[in-house]
PDB file of C-alpha atoms in Angstrom:
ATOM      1  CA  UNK A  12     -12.921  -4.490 -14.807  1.00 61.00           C
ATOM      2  CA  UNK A  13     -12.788  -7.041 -11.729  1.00 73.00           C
ATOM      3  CA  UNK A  14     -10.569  -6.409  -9.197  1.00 90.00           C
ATOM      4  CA  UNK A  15      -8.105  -8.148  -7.208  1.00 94.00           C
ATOM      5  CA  UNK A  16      -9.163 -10.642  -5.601  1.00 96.00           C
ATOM      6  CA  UNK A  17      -8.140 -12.248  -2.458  1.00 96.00           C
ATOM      7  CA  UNK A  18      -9.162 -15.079   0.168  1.00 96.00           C
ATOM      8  CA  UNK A  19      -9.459 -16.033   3.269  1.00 97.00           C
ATOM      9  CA  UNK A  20     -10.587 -12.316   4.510  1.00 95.00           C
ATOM     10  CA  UNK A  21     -10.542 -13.427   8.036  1.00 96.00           C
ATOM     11  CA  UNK A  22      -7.932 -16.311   9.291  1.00 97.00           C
ATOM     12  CA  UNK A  23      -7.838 -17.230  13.035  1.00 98.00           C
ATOM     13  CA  UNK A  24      -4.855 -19.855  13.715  1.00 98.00           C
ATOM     14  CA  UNK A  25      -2.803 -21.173  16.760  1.00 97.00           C
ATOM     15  CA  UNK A  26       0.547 -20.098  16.761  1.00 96.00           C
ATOM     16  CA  UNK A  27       3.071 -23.238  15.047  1.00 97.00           C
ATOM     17  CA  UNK A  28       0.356 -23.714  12.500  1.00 98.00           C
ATOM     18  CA  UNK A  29       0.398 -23.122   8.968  1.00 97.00           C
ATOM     19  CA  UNK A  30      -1.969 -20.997   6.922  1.00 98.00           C
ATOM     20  CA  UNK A  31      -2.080 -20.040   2.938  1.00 98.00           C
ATOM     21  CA  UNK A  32      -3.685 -16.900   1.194  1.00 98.00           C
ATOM     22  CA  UNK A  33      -4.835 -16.792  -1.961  1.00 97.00           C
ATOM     23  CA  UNK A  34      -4.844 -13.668  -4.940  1.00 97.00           C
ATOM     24  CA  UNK A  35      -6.124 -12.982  -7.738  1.00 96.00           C
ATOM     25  CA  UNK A  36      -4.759  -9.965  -9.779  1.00 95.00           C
ATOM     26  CA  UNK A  37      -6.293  -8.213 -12.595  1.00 93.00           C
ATOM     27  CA  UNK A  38      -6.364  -9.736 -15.971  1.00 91.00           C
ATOM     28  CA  UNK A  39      -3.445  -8.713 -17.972  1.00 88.00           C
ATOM     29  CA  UNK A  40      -1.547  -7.658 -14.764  1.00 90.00           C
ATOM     30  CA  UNK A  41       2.165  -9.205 -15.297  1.00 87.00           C
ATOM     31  CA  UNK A  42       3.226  -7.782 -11.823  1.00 90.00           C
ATOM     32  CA  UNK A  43       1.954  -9.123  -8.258  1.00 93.00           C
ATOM     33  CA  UNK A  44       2.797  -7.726  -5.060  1.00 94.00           C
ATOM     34  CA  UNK A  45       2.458  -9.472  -1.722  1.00 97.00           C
ATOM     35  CA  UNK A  46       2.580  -6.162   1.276  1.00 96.00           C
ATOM     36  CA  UNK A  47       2.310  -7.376   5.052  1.00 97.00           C
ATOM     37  CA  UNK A  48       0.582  -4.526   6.862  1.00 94.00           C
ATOM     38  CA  UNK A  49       0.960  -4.788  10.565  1.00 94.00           C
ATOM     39  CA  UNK A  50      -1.256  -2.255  12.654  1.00 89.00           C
ATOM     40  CA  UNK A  51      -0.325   0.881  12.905  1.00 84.00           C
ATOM     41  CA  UNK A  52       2.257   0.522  10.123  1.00 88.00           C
ATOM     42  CA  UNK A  53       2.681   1.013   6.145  1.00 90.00           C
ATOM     43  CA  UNK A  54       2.216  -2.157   4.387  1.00 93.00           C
ATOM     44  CA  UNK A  55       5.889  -3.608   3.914  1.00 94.00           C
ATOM     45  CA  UNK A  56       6.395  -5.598   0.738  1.00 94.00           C
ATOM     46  CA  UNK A  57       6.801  -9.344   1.197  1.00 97.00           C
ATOM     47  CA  UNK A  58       7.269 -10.577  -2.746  1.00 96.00           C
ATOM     48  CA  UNK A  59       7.243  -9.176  -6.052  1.00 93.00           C
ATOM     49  CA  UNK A  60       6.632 -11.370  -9.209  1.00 92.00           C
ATOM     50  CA  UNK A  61       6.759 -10.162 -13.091  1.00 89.00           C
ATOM     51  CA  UNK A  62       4.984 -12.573 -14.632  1.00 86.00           C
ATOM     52  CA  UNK A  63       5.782 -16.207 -12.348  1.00 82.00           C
ATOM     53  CA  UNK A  64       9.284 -14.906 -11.527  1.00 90.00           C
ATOM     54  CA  UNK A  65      10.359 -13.435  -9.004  1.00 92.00           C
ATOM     55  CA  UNK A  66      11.890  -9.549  -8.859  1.00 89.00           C
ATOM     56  CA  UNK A  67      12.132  -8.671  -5.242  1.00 90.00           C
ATOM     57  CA  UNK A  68      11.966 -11.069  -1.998  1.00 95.00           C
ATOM     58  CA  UNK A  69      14.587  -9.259  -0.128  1.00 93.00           C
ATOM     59  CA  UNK A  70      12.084  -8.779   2.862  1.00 93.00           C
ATOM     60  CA  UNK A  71      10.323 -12.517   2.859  1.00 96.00           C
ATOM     61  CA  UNK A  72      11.464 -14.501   5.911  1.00 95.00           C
ATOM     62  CA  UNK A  73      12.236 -17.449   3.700  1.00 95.00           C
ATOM     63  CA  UNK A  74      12.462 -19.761   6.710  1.00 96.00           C
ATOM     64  CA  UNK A  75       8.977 -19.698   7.362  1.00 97.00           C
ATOM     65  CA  UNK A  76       6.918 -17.911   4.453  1.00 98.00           C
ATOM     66  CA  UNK A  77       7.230 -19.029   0.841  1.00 97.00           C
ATOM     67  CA  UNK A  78       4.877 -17.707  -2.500  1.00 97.00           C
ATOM     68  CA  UNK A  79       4.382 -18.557  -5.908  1.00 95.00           C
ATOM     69  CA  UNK A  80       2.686 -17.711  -8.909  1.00 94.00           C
ATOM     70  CA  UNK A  81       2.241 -20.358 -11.533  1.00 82.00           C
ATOM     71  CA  UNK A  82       1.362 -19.592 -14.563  1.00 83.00           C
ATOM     72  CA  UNK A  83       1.887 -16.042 -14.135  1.00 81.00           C
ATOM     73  CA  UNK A  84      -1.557 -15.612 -12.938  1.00 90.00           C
ATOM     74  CA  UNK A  85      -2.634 -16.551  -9.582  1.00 94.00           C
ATOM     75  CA  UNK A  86      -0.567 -16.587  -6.579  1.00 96.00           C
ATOM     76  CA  UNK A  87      -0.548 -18.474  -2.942  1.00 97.00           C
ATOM     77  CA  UNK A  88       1.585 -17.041  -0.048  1.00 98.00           C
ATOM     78  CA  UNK A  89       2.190 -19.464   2.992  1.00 98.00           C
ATOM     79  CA  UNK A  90       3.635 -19.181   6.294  1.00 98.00           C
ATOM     80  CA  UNK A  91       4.778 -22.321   8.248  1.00 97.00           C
ATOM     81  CA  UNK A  92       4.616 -22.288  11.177  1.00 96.00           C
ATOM     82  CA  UNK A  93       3.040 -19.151  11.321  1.00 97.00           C
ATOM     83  CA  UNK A  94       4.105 -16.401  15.027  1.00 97.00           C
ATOM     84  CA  UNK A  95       2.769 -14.475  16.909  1.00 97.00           C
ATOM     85  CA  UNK A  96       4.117 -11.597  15.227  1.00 96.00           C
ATOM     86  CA  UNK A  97       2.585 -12.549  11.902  1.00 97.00           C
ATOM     87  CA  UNK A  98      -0.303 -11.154  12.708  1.00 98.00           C
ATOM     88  CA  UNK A  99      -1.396  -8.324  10.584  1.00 97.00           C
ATOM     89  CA  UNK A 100      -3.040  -7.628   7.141  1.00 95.00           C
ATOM     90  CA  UNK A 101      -1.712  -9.474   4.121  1.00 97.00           C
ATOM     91  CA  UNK A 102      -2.734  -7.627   0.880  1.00 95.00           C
ATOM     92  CA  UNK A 103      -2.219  -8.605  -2.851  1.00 96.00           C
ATOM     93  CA  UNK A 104      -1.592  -5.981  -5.300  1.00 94.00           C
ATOM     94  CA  UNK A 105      -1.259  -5.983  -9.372  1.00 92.00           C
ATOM     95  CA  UNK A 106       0.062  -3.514 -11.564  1.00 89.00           C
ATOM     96  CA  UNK A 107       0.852  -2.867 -15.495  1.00 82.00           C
ATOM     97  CA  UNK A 108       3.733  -1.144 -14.398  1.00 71.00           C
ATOM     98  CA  UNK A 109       4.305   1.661 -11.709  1.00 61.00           C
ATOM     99  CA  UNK A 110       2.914   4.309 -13.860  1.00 68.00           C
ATOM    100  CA  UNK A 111      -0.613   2.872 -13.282  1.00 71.00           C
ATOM    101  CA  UNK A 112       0.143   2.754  -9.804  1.00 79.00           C
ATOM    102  CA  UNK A 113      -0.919  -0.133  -7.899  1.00 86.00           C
ATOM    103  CA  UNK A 114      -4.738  -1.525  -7.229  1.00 90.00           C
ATOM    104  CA  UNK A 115      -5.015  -4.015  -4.064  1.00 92.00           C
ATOM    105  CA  UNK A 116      -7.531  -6.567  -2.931  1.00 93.00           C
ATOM    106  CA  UNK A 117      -9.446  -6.154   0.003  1.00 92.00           C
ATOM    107  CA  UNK A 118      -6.453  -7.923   2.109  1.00 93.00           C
ATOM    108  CA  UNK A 119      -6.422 -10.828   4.467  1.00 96.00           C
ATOM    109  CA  UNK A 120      -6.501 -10.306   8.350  1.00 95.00           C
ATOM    110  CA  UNK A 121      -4.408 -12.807   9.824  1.00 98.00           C
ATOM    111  CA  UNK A 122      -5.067 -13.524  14.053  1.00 98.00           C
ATOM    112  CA  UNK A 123      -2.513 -15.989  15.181  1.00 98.00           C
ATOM    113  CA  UNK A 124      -3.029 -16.579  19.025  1.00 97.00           C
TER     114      UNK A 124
ATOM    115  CA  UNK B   9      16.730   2.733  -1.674  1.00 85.00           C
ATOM    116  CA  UNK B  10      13.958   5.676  -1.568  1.00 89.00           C
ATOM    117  CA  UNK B  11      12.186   6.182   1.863  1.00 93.00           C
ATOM    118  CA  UNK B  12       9.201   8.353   2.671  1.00 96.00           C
ATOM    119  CA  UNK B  13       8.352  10.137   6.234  1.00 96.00           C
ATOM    120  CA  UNK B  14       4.650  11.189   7.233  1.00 96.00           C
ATOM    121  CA  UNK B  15       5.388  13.718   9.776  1.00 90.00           C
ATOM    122  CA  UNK B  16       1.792  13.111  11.004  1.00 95.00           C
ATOM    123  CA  UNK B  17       0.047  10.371  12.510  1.00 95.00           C
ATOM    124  CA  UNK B  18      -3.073  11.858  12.897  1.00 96.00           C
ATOM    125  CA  UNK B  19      -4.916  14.779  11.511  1.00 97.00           C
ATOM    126  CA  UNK B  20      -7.944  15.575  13.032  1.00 97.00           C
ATOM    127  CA  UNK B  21     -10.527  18.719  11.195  1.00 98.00           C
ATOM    128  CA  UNK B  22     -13.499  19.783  11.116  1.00 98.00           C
ATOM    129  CA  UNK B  23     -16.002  19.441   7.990  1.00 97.00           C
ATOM    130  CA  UNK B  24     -15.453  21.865   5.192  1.00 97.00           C
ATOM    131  CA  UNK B  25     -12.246  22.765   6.903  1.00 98.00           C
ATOM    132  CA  UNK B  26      -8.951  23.099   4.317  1.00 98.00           C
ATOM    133  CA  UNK B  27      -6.552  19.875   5.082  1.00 98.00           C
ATOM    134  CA  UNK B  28      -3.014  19.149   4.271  1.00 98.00           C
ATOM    135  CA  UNK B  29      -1.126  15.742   5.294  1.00 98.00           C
ATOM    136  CA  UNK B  30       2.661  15.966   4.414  1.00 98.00           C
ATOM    137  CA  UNK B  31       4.764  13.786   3.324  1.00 98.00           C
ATOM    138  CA  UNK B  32       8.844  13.790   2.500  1.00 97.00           C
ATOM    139  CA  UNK B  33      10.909  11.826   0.650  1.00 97.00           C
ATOM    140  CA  UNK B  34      14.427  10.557   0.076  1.00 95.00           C
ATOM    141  CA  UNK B  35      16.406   9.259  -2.973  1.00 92.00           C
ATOM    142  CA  UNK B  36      18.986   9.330  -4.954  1.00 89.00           C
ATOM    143  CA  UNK B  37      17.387   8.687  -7.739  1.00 90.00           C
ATOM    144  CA  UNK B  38      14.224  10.510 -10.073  1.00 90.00           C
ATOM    145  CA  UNK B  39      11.342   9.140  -8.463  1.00 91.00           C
ATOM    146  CA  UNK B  40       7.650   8.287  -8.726  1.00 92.00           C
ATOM    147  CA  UNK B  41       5.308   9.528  -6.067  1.00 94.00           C
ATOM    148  CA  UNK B  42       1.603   8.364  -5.169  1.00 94.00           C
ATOM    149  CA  UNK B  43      -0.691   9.028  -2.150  1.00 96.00           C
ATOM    150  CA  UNK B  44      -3.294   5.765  -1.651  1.00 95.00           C
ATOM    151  CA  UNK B  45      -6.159   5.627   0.838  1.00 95.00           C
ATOM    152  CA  UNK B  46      -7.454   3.237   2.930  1.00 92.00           C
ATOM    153  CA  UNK B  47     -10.930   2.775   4.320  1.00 91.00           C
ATOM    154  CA  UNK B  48     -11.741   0.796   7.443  1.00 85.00           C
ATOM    155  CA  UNK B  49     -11.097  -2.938   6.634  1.00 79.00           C
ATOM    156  CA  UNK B  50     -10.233  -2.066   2.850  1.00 82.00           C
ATOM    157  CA  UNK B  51      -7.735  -2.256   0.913  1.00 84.00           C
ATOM    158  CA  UNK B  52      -5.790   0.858  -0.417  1.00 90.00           C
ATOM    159  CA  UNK B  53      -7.317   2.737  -3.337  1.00 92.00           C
ATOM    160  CA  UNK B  54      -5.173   4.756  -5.203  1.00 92.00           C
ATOM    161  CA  UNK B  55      -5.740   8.709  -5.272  1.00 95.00           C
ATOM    162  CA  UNK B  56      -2.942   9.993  -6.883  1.00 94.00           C
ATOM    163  CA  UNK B  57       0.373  10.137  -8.612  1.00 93.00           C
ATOM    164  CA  UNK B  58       2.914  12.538  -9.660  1.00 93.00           C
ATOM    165  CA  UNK B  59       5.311  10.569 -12.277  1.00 90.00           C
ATOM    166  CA  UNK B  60       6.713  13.491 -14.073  1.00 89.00           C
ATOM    167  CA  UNK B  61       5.595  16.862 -15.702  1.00 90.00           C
ATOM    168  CA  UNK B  62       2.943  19.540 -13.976  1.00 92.00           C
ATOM    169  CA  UNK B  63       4.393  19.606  -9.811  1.00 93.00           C
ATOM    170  CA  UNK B  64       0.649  20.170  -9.618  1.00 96.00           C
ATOM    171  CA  UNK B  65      -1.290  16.920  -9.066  1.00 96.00           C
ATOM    172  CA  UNK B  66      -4.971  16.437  -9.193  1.00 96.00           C
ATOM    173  CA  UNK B  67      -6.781  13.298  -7.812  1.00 94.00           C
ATOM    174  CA  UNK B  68      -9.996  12.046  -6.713  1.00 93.00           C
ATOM    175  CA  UNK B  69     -12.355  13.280  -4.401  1.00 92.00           C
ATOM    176  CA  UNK B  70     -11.150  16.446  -4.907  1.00 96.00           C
ATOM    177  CA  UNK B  71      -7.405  16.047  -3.631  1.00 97.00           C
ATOM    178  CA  UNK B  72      -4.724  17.321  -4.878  1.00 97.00           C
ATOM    179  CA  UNK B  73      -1.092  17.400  -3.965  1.00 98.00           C
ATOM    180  CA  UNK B  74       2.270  19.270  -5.245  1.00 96.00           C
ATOM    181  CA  UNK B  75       6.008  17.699  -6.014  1.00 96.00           C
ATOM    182  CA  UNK B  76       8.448  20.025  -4.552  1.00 95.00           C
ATOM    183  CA  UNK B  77      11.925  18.563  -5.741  1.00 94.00           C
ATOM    184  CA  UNK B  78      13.848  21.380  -3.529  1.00 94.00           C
ATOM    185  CA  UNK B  79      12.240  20.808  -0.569  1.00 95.00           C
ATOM    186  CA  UNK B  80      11.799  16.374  -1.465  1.00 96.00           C
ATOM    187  CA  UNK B  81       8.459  16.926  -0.485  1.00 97.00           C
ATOM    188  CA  UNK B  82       4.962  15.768  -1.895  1.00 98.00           C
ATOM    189  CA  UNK B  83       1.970  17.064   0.860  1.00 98.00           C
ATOM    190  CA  UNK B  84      -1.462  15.988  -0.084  1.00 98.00           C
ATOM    191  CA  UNK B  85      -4.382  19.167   0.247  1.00 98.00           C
ATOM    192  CA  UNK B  86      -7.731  19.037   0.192  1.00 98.00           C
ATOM    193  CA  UNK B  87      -9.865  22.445   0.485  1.00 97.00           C
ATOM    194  CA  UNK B  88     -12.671  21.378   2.144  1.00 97.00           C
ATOM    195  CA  UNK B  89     -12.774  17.862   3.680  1.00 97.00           C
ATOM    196  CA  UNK B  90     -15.884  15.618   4.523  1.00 97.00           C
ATOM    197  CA  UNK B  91     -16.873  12.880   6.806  1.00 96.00           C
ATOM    198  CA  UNK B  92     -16.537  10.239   4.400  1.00 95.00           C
ATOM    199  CA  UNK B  93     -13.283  11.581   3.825  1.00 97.00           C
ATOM    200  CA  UNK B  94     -12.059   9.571   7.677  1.00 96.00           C
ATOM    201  CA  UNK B  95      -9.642   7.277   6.734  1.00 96.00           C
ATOM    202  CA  UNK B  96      -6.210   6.562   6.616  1.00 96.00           C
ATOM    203  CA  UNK B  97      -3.524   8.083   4.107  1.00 97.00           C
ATOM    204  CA  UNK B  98      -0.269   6.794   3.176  1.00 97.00           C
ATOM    205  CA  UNK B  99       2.581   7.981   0.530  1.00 97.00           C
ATOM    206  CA  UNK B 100       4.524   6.099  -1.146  1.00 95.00           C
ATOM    207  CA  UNK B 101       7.887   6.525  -3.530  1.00 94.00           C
ATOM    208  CA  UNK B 102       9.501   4.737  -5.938  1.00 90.00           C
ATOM    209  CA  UNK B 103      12.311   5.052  -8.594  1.00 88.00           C
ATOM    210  CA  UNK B 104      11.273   5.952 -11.646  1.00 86.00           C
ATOM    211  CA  UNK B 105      10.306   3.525 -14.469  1.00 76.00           C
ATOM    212  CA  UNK B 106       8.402   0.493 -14.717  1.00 67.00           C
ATOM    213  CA  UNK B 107       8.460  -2.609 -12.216  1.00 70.00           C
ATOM    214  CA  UNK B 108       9.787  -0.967  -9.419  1.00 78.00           C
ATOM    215  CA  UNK B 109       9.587  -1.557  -5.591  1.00 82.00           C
ATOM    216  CA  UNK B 110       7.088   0.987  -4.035  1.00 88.00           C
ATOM    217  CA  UNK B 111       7.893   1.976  -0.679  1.00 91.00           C
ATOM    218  CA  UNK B 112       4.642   3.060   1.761  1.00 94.00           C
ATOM    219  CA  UNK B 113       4.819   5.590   5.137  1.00 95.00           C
ATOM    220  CA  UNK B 114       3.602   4.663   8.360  1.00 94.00           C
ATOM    221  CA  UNK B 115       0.421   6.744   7.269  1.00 96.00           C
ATOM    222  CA  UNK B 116      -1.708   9.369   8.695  1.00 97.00           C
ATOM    223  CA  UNK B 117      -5.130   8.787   9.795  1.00 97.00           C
ATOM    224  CA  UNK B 118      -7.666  11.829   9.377  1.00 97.00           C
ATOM    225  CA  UNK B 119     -10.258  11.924  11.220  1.00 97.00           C
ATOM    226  CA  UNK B 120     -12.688  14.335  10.113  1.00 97.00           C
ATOM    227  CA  UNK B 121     -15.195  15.733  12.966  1.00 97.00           C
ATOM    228  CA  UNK B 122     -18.842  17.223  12.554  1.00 95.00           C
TER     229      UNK B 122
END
């Protein structure tokens, strides 16, 4: 089967900007995961949808980043204006339901200088 | 809210050398445990999971790793590591049953030397 998809890989912005990643999950995956992974740390879960709603966004800093999945498929994540301290790893997981466990994309590196 | 600690951030050994990278856990509740891998500039691959049953857990590439409720621990052993085995490790816990939050360690990077 395919896997999860994601793009950009590589992002390079200017801090004050605005940038948007893209994922694809598995087909047939209802849940989507959104995990911030700064260096040196665990990845940290940003969003969780089951199906296009939303289950978990306790840890999203809704003043600047913002996600959505229509159509319970695909899903954008977008921070504006992006910090300094944004950068890290942004990775997109799917799941049929925590017994599966988890599979991720490849992950987007986010610079912001 | 469930927690997990990696009491090591890095784990150097030598090829063909036994390995074991520990993790512990908290909760209050019946959890799910997994161990995931991640290779440079990849994302994480699953190797394992212990959702209920045999405390004995097999995986891929030949890990394995045991649930010890007593001590809340879930340590990941290998016994007899390779090169391409280098990368980083993280656990990860979450409550049991479907749709639920997982939550990842800070990781442990082994580094596996000639």
């Amino acid at each position: 089967e395919a896997g999860v998809a994601q793009s950009p890989r590589y992002k390079i912005i200017e801090k004050r900007q605005s940038v948007a990643f893209w994922c694809n999950p598995i087909s047939g995956h209802a849940t989507l995961y959104w995990y911030q992974q700064i260096l040196g740390q665990g990845p940290k879960l940003l969003i969780q949808f089951q199906n296009n709603g939303v289950v978990d966004d306790s840890q999203l800093p809704k003043d600047r980043f913002s996600a959505e999945r229509l159509k319970g498929v695909d899903s954008t994540l977008k921070i504006q204006p992006a910090k300094l301290e944004d950068s890290a790893v942004y990775l997109c997981a799917s799941s049929l339901d925590n017994n599966y466990g988890y599979t991720f994309g490849s992950g987007t590196r986010l610079t912001v200088v | 809210a469930q927690s997990v600690t990696q009491l090591d951030s890095q784990v150097p050994v030598f090829e063909e050398a036994p390995v074991e990278l520990r993790c512990n856990y908290s909760s209050s509740v019946s959890v799910y445990l997994f161990w995931y891998v991640q290779y440079p500039n990849q994302g994480l691959q699953l190797l394992l999971k212990y959702l209920s049953g045999s405390t004995l857990v097999k995986g891929i590439n030949g890990f394995e790793a045991e649930f010890n409720k007593s001590q809340t621990s879930f340590h990941l052993r290998k016994p007899s590591v390779h090169i391409s085995d280098t990368a980083e490790y993280f656990c990860a816990v979450s409550a049991s049953g479907g749709y639920q939050k997982v939550t990842f360690g800070t990781g442990t990077k082994l580094q596996v030397i000639p």
